[in-house]
Short mmCIF file of C-alpha atoms in Angstrom, two decimals:
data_model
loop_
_atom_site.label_atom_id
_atom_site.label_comp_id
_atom_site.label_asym_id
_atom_site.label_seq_id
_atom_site.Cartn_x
_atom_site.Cartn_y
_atom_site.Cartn_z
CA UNK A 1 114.48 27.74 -14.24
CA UNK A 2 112.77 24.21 -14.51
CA UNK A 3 109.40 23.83 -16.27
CA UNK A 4 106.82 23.81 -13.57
CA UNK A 5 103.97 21.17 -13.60
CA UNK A 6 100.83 21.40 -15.86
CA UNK A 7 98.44 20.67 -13.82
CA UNK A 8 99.53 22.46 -9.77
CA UNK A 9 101.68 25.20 -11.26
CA UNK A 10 103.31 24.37 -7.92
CA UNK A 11 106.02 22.38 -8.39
CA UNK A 12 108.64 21.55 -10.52
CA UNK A 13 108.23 18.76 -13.10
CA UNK A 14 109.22 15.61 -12.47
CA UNK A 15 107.66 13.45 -14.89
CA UNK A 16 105.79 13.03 -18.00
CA UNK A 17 102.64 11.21 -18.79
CA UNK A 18 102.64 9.53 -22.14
CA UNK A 19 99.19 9.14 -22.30
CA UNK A 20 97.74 12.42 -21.61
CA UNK A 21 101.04 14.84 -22.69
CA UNK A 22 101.26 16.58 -19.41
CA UNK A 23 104.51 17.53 -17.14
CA UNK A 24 103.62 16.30 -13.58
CA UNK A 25 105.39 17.32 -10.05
CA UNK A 26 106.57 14.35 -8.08
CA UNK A 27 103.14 14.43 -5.79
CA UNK A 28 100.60 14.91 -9.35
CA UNK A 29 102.90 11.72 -10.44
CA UNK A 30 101.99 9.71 -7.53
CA UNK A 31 97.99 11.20 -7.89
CA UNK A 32 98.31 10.19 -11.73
CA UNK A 33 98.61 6.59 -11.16
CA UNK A 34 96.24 6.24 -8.01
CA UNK A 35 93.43 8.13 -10.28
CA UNK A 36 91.27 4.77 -11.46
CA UNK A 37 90.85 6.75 -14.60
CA UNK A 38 94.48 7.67 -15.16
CA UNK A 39 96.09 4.57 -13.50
CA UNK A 40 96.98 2.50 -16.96
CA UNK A 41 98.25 5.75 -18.19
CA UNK A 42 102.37 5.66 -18.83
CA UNK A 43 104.40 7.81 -16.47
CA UNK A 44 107.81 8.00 -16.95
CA UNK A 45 110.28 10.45 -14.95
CA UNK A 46 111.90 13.16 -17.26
CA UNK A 47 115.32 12.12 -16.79
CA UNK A 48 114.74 8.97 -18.90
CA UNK A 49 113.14 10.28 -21.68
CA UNK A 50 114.35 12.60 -24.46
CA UNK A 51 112.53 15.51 -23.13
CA UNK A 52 114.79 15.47 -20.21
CA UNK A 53 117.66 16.93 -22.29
CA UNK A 54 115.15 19.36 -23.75
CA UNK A 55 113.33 20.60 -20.55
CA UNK A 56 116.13 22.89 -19.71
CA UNK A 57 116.62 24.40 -22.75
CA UNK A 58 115.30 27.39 -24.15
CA UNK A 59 112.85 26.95 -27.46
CA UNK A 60 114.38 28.92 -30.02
CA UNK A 61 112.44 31.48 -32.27
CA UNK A 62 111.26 29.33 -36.02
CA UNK A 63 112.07 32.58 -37.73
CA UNK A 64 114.94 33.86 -35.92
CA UNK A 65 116.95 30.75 -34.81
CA UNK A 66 119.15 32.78 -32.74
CA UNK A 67 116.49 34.45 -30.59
CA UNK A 68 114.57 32.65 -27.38
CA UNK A 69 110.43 32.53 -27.69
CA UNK A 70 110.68 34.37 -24.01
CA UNK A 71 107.52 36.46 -25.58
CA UNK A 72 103.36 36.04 -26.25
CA UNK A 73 101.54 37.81 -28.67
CA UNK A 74 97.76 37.94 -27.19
CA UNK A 75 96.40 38.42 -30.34
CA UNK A 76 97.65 35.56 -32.07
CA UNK A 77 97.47 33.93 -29.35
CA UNK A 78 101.70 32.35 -30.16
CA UNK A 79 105.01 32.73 -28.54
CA UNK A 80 107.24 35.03 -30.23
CA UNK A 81 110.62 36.27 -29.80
CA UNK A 82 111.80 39.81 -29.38
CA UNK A 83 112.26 40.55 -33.22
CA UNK A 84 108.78 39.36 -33.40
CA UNK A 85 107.80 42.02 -31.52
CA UNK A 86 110.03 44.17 -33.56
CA UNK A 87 108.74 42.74 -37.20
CA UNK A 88 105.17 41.81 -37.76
CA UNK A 89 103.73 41.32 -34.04
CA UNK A 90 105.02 45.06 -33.37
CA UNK A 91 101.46 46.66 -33.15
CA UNK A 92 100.21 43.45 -30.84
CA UNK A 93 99.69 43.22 -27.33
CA UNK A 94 102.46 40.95 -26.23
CA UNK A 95 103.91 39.83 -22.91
CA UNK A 96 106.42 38.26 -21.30
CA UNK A 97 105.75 34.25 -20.84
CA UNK A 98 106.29 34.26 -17.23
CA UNK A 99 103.33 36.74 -16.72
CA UNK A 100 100.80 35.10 -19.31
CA UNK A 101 101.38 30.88 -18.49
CA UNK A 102 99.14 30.98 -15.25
CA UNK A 103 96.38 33.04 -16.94
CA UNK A 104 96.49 30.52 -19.98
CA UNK A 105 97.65 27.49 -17.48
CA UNK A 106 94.28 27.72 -15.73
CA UNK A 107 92.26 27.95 -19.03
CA UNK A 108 94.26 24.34 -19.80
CA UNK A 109 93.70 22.71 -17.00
CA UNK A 110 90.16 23.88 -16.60
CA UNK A 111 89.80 22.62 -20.08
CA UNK A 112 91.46 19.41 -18.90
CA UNK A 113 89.65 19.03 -16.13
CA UNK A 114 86.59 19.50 -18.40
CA UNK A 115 87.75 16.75 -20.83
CA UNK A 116 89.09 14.44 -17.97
CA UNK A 117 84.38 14.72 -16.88
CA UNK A 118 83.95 13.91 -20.59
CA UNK A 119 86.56 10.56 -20.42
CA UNK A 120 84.71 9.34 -16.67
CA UNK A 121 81.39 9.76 -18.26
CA UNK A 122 82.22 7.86 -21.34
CA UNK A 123 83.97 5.37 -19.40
CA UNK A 124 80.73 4.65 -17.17
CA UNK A 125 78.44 5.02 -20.81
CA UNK A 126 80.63 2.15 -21.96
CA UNK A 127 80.43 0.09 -18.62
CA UNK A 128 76.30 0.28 -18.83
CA UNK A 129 77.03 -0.69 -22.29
CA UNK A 130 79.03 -3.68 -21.31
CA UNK A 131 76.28 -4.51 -18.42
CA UNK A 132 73.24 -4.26 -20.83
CA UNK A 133 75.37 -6.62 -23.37
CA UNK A 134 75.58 -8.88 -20.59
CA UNK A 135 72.04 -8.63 -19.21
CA UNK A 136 70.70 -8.67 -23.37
CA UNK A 137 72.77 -12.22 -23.23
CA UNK A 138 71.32 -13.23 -20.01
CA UNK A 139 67.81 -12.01 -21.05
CA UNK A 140 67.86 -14.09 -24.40
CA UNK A 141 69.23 -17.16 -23.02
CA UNK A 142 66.36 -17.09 -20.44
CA UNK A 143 63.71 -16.64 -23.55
CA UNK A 144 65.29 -19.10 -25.78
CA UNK A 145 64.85 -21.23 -22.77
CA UNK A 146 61.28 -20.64 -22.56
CA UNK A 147 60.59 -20.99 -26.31
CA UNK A 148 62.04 -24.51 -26.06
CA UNK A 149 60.00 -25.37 -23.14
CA UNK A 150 56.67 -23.91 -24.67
CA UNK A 151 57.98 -25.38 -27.69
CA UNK A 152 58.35 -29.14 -25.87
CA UNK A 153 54.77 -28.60 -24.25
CA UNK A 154 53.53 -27.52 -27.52
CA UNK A 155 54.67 -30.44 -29.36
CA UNK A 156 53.40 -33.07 -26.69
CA UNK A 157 49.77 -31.04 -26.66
CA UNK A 158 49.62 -31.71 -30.56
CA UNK A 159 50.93 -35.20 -29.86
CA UNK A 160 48.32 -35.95 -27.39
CA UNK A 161 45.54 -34.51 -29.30
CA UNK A 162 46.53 -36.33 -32.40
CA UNK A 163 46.39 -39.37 -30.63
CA UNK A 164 43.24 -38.49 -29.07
CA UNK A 165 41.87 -37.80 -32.86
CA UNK A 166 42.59 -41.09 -34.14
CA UNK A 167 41.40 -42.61 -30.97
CA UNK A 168 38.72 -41.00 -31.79
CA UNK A 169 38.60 -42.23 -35.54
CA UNK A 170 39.28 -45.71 -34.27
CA UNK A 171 36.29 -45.79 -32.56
CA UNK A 172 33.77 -43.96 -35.14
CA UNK A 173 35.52 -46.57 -37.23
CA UNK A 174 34.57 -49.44 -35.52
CA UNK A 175 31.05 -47.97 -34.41
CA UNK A 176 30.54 -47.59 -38.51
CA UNK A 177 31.57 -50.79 -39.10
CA UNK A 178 29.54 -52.60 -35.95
CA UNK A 179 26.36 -50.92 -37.54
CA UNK A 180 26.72 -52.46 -40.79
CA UNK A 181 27.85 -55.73 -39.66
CA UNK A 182 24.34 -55.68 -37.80
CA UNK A 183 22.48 -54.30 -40.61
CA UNK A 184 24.19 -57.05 -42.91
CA UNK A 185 23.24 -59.99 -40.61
CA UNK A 186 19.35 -58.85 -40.36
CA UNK A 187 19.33 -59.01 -44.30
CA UNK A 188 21.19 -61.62 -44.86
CA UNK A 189 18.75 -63.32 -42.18
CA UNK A 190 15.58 -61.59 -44.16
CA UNK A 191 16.99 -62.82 -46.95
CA UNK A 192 17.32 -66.31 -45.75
CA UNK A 193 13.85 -66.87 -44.54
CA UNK A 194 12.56 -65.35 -47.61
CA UNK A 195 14.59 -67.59 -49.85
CA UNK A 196 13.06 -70.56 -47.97
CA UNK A 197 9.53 -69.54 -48.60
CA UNK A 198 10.33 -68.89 -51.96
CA UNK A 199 11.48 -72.73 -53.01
CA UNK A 200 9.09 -73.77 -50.84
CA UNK A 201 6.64 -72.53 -52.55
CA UNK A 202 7.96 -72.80 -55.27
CA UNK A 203 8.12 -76.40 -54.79
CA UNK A 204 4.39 -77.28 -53.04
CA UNK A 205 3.23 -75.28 -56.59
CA UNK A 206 5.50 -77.68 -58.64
CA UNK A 207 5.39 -81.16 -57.03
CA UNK A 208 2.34 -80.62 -54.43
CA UNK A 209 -0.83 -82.35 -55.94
CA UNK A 210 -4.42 -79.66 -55.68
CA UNK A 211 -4.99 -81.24 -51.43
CA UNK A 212 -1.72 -80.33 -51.16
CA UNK A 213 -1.88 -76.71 -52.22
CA UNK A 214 -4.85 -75.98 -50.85
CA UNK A 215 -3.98 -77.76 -47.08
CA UNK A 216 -0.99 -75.36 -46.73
CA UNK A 217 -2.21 -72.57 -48.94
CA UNK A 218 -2.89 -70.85 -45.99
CA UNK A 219 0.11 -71.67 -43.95
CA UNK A 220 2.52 -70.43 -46.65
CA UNK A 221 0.37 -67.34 -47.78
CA UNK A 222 0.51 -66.32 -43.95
CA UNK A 223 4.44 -66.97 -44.00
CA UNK A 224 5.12 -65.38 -47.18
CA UNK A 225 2.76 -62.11 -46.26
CA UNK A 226 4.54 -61.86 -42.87
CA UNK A 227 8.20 -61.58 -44.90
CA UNK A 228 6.76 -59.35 -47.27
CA UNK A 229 5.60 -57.14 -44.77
CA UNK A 230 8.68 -57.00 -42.87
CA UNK A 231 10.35 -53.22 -43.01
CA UNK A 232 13.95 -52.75 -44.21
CA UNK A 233 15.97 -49.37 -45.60
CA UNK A 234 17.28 -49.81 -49.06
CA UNK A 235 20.77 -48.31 -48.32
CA UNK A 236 23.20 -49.20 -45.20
CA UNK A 237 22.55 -47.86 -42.20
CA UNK A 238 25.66 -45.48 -42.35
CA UNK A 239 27.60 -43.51 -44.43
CA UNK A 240 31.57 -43.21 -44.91
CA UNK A 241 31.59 -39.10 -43.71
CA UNK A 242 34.54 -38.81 -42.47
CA UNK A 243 36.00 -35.88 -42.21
CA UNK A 244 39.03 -34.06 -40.87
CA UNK A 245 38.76 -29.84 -39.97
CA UNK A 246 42.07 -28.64 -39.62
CA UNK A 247 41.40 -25.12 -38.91
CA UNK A 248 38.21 -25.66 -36.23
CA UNK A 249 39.06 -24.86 -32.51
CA UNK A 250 39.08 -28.45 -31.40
CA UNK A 251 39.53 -26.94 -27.39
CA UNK A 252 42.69 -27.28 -25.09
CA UNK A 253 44.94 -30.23 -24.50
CA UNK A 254 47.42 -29.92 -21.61
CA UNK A 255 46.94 -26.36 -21.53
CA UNK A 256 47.39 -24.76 -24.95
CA UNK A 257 45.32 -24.01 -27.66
CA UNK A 258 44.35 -26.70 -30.52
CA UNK A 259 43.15 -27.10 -33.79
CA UNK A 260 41.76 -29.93 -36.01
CA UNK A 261 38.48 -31.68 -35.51
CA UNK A 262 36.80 -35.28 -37.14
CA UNK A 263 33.48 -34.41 -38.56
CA UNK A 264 32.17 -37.67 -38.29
CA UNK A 265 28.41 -37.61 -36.74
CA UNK A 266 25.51 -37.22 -39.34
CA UNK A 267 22.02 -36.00 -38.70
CA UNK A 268 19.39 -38.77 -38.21
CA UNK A 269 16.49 -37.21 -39.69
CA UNK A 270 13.92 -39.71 -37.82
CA UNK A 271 15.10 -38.51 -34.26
CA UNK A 272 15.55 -35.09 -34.91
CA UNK A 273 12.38 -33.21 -33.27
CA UNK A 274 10.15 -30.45 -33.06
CA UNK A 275 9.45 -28.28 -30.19
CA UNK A 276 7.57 -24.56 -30.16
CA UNK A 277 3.99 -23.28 -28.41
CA UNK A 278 2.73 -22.55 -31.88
CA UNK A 279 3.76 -25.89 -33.30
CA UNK A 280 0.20 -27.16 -34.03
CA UNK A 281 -1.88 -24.12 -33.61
CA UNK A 282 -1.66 -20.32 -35.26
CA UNK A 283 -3.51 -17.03 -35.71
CA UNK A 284 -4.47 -15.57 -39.12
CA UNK A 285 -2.18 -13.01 -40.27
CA UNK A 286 0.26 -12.91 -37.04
CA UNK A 287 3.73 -14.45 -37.16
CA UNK A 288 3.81 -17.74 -35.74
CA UNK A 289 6.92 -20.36 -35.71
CA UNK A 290 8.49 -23.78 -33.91
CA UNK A 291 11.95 -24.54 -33.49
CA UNK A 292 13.80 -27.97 -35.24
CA UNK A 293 16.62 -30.00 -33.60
CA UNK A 294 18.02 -31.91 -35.28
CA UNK A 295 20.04 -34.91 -33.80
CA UNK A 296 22.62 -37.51 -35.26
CA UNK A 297 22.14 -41.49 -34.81
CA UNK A 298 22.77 -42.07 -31.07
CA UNK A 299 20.00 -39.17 -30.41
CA UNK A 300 22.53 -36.58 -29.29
CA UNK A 301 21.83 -33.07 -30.54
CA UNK A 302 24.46 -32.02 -33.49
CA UNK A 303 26.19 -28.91 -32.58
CA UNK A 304 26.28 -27.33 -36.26
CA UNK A 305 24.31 -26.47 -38.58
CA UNK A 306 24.32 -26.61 -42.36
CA UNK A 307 21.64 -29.14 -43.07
CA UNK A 308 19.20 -28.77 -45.54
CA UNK A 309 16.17 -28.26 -43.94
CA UNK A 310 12.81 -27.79 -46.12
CA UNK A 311 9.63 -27.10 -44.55
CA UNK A 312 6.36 -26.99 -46.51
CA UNK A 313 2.97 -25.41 -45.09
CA UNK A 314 -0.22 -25.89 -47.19
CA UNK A 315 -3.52 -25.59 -47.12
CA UNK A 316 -5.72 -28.92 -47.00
CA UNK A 317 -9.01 -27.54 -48.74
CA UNK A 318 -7.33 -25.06 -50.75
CA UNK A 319 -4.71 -26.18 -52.23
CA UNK A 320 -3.39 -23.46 -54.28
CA UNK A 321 -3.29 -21.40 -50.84
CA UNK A 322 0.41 -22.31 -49.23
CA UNK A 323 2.25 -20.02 -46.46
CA UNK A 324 6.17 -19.45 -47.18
CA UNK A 325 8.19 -20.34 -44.14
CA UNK A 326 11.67 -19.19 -43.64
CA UNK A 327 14.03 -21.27 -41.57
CA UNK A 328 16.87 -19.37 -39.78
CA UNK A 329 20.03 -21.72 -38.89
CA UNK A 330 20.95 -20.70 -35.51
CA UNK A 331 24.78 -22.78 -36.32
CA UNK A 332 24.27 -25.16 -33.52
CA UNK A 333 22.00 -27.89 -34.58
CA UNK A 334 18.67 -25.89 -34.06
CA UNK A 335 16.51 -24.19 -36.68
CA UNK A 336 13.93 -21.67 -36.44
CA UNK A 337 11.02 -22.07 -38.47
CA UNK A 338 8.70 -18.73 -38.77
CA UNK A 339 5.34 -18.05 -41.00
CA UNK A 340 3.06 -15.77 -40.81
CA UNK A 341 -0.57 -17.69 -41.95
CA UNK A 342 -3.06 -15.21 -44.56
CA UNK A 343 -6.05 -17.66 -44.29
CA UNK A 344 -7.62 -19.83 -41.45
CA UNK A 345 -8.14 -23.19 -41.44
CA UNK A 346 -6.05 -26.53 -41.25
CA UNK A 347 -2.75 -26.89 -43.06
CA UNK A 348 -0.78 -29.64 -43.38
CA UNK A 349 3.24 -29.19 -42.48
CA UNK A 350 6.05 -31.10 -43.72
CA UNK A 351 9.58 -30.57 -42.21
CA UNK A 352 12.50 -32.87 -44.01
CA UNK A 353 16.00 -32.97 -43.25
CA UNK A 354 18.30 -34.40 -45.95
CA UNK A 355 15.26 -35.74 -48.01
CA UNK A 356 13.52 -37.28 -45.03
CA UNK A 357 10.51 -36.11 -42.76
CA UNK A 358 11.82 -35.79 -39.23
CA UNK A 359 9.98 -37.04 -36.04
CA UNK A 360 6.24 -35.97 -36.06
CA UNK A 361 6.02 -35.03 -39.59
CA UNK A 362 3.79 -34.60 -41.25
CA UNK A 363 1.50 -32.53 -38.87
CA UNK A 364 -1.43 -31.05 -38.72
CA UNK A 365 -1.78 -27.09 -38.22
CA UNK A 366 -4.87 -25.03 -37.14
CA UNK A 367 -5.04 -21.54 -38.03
CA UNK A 368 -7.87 -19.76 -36.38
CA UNK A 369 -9.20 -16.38 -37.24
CA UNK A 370 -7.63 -13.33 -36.58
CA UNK A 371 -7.92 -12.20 -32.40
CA UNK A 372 -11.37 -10.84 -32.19
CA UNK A 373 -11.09 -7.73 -29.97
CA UNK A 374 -13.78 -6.98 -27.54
CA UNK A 375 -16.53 -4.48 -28.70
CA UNK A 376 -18.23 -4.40 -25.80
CA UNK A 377 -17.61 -2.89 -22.01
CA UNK A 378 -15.64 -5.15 -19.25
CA UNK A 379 -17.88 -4.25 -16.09
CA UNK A 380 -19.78 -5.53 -12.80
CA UNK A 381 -23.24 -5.62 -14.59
CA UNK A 382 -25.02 -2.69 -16.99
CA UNK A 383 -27.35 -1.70 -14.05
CA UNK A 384 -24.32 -0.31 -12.03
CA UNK A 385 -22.20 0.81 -15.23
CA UNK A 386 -24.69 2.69 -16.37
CA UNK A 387 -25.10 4.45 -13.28
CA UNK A 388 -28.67 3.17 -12.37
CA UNK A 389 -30.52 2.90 -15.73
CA UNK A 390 -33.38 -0.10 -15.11
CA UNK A 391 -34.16 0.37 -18.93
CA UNK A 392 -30.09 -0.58 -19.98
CA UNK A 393 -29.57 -4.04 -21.85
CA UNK A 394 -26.67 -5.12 -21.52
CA UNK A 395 -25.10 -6.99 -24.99
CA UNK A 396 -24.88 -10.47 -22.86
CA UNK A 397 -28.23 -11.43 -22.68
CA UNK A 398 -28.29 -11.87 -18.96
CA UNK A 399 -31.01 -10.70 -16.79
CA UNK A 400 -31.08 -8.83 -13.39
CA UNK A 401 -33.61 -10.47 -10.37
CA UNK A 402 -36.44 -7.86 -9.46
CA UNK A 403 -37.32 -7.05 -13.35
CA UNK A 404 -34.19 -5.07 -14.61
CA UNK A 405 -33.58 -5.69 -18.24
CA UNK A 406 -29.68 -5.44 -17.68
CA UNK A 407 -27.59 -8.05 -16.50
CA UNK A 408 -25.99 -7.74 -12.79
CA UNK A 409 -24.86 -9.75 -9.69
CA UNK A 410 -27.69 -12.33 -10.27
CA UNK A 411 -25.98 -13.34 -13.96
CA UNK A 412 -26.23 -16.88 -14.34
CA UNK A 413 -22.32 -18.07 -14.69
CA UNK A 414 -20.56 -15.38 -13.21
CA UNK A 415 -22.48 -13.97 -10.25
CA UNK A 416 -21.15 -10.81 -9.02
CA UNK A 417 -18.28 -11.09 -11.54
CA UNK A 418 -16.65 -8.74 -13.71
CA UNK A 419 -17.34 -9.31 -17.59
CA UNK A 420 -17.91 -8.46 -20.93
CA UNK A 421 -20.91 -6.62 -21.74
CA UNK A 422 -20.94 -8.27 -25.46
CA UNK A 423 -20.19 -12.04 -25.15
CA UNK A 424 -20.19 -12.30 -20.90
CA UNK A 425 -16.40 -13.27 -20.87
CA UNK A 426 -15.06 -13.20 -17.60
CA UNK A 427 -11.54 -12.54 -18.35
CA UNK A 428 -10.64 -8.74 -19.49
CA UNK A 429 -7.38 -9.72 -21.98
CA UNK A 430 -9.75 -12.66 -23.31
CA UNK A 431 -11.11 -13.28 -27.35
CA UNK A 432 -14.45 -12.20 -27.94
CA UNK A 433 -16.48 -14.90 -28.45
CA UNK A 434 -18.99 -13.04 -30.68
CA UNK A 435 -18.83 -13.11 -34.03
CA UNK A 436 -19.59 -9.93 -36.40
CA UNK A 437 -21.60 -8.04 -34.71
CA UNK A 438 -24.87 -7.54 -36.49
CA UNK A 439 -26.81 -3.94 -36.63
CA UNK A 440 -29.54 -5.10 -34.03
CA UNK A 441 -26.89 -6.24 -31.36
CA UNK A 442 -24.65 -3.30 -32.20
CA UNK A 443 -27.19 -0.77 -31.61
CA UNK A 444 -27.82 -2.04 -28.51
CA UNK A 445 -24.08 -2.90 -27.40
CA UNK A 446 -23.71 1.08 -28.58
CA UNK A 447 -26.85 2.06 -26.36
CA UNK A 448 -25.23 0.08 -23.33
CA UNK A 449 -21.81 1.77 -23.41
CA UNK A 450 -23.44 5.47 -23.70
CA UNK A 451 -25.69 4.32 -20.81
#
């Protein structure tokens, strides 16, 4: 009989696929190649290959040549032949091919069919594979696209902004230079009229007869005094800092992020100022302070700090009696001077920047006496506080019409008001005016409040 086909057990065989190793019927042939997963595979009809002139012959025994492998020993799982059976296989279950090839047939192709799952779900691994290759491509060509263009903007921000920075050092430049050329021409000028006084006097004290020196004595004295008088600094009006800060934030330029800045304005210690409530007046032994800006040449307020500020506070009559100040830099051109005064009286202050007193210094600074807390009662007068007593006295001093000795509504200064039994303040979170009370007044100031 013809071999039957591996994978229907229906039909006969018609053909062999190369690929897989199969026999196929005539209608599993035709499946084979419209299968997407077995349609490269080569088919080829049995009649044209060498197995056709095998396929109906019987497959002789290995050990006995003359004998057909019609047998299958089950437990070693091998066709035998019937001396097999007879010989070493004789106490194994064997059967006859014909009975055992569907049994193991179905095992095969289930196994096939398992392997053939296995093949389609590598083949659609290695398509996804193939897709995310292509997307990766896609994907990096679209980021290498974006680097250059943030690398384009990039490169005209720093462009710009280095233009904009020499600009920038152009103009300080010329600003530097515009000062000096004005500072030049007034001295040269001073300088001028000074030289002319000079041989002219010179020459009236050389040539001149006595009239002569005496009639214009007073003429050049006046010019010469006037020259001599006339106010000048003794180094140019700028300096040459210029400086370049790579790594400061210098902002954004066309939308990204920049660094490098020109240090270029200095601190004008004649228009910095001074500003605070407590600049020119302080309380013994309670922490007082003003705050320092300090400003460059055109009056605009620096915006760093890192000057050297020094602040002195001493005492005028007592010399060896000074208060400490410390000055906090706050990093944007202001400075916070704090002191806390041990002794009352008037102090002179000196705040210099770079050297130089800034505007408004030296200044005068009063330190009064500690706050004098009230020791008396805040009320309407003693009569009513002390609930009707004509004999109470109130610390004030003030009298009540009709004879009381207390002070009431008729208190000259604050009729009907609240106040202060011991100094007749009106205000309750006022200073006591009184000074230490003595043992008369305190007596009496004690007498009013137990009233």
């Amino acid at each position: 009989a013809a071999a039957g086909c591996d994978l229907c057990a229906d039909g006969a065989a018609a053909g062999r696929c190369l690929t897989c190793g199969v026999r196929l019927c005539r209608f599993c042939c035709r499946a084979h190649r419209r299968q997407k997963k077995t349609a490269s595979h080569a088919v080829t009809e049995l009649e044209n290959t060498k197995d056709c002139s095998q396929a109906g012959k019987p497959l002789l025994c290995p050990s006995h040549p003359t004998e057909e492998l019609q047998l299958f020993c089950e437990q070693c799982d091998h066709p035998v032949c019937r001396d097999c059976v007879l010989g070493r296989h004789r106490l194994h279950p064997c059967d006859f091919t014909g009975n055992v090839i569907h049994r193991h047939g179905d095992a095969l192709r289930e196994l096939l069919k398992s392997s053939q799952r296995h093949m389609d779900t590598l083949e659609d691994v290695l398509s996804r594979v193939d897709e995310m290759g292509s997307a990766v491509r896609s994907r990096a060509e679209a980021v290498a696209t974006e680097i250059c263009q943030f690398a384009r903007g990039y490169v005209k921000a720093i462009e710009e902004h280095r233009d904009r920075l020499l600009k920038q050092l152009e103009d300080l430049k010329v600003q530097k230079e515009n000062l000096l050329h004005l500072q030049k021409a007034q001295l040269q000028q001073l300088l001028l009229d000074m030289r002319t006084g000079v041989e002219f006097t010179e020459h009236l004290l050389t040539n001149g007869s006595d009239v002569e020196i005496l009639v214009t004595k007073g003429v050049v004295s006046s010019r010469l005094t006037k020259l001599n008088s006339v106010t000048y600094s003794t180094h140019p009006s700028v300096d040459d800092r210029i400086q370049f800060s790579p790594h400061e934030k210098a902002g954004q330029c066309c939308g990204y992020e920049v660094f490098g800045v020109i240090l270029s304005r200095v601190v004008d210690p004649a228009r910095c100022t001074l500003h605070g409530e407590d600049l020119h007046s302080a309380r013994q032994n309670q922490l007082s302070g003003f705050t320092l800006l300090c400003k460059d040449t055109t009056g605009e307020r620096m915006g760093r700090g890192g000057e050297p500020v020094r602040v002195t506070i001493t005492h005028k009559d007592k010399r060896d009696c000074a208060v400490k100040p410390t000055v906090c830099d706050n990093g944007d051109g202001s400075y916070c001077i704090s002191y806390s005064p041990e002794e009352p009286g008037l102090y002179a202050v000196c705040v210099c920047v770079k050297g130089q007193h800034v505007q408004g210094s030296p200044f005068t600074l009063t330190v009064r006496h500690k706050f004098r807390e009230h020791q008396g009662v805040f009320h309407c007068c003693t009569f009513c506080s002390s609930g009707g007593q004509k004999a109470a006295r109130c610390a004030c001093g003030g009298t009540m019409p009709g004879g009381y000795q207390g002070c009431g509504h008729g208190h000259k200064g604050h009729p009907g008001c609240h106040h202060w039994s011991c100094c007749g303040q009106v205000k309750e979170s006022s200073e006591c005016l009184c000074g230490p009370p003595s043992d008369t007044s305190q007596r009496s100031l004690l007498r009013t409040v137990a009233l």
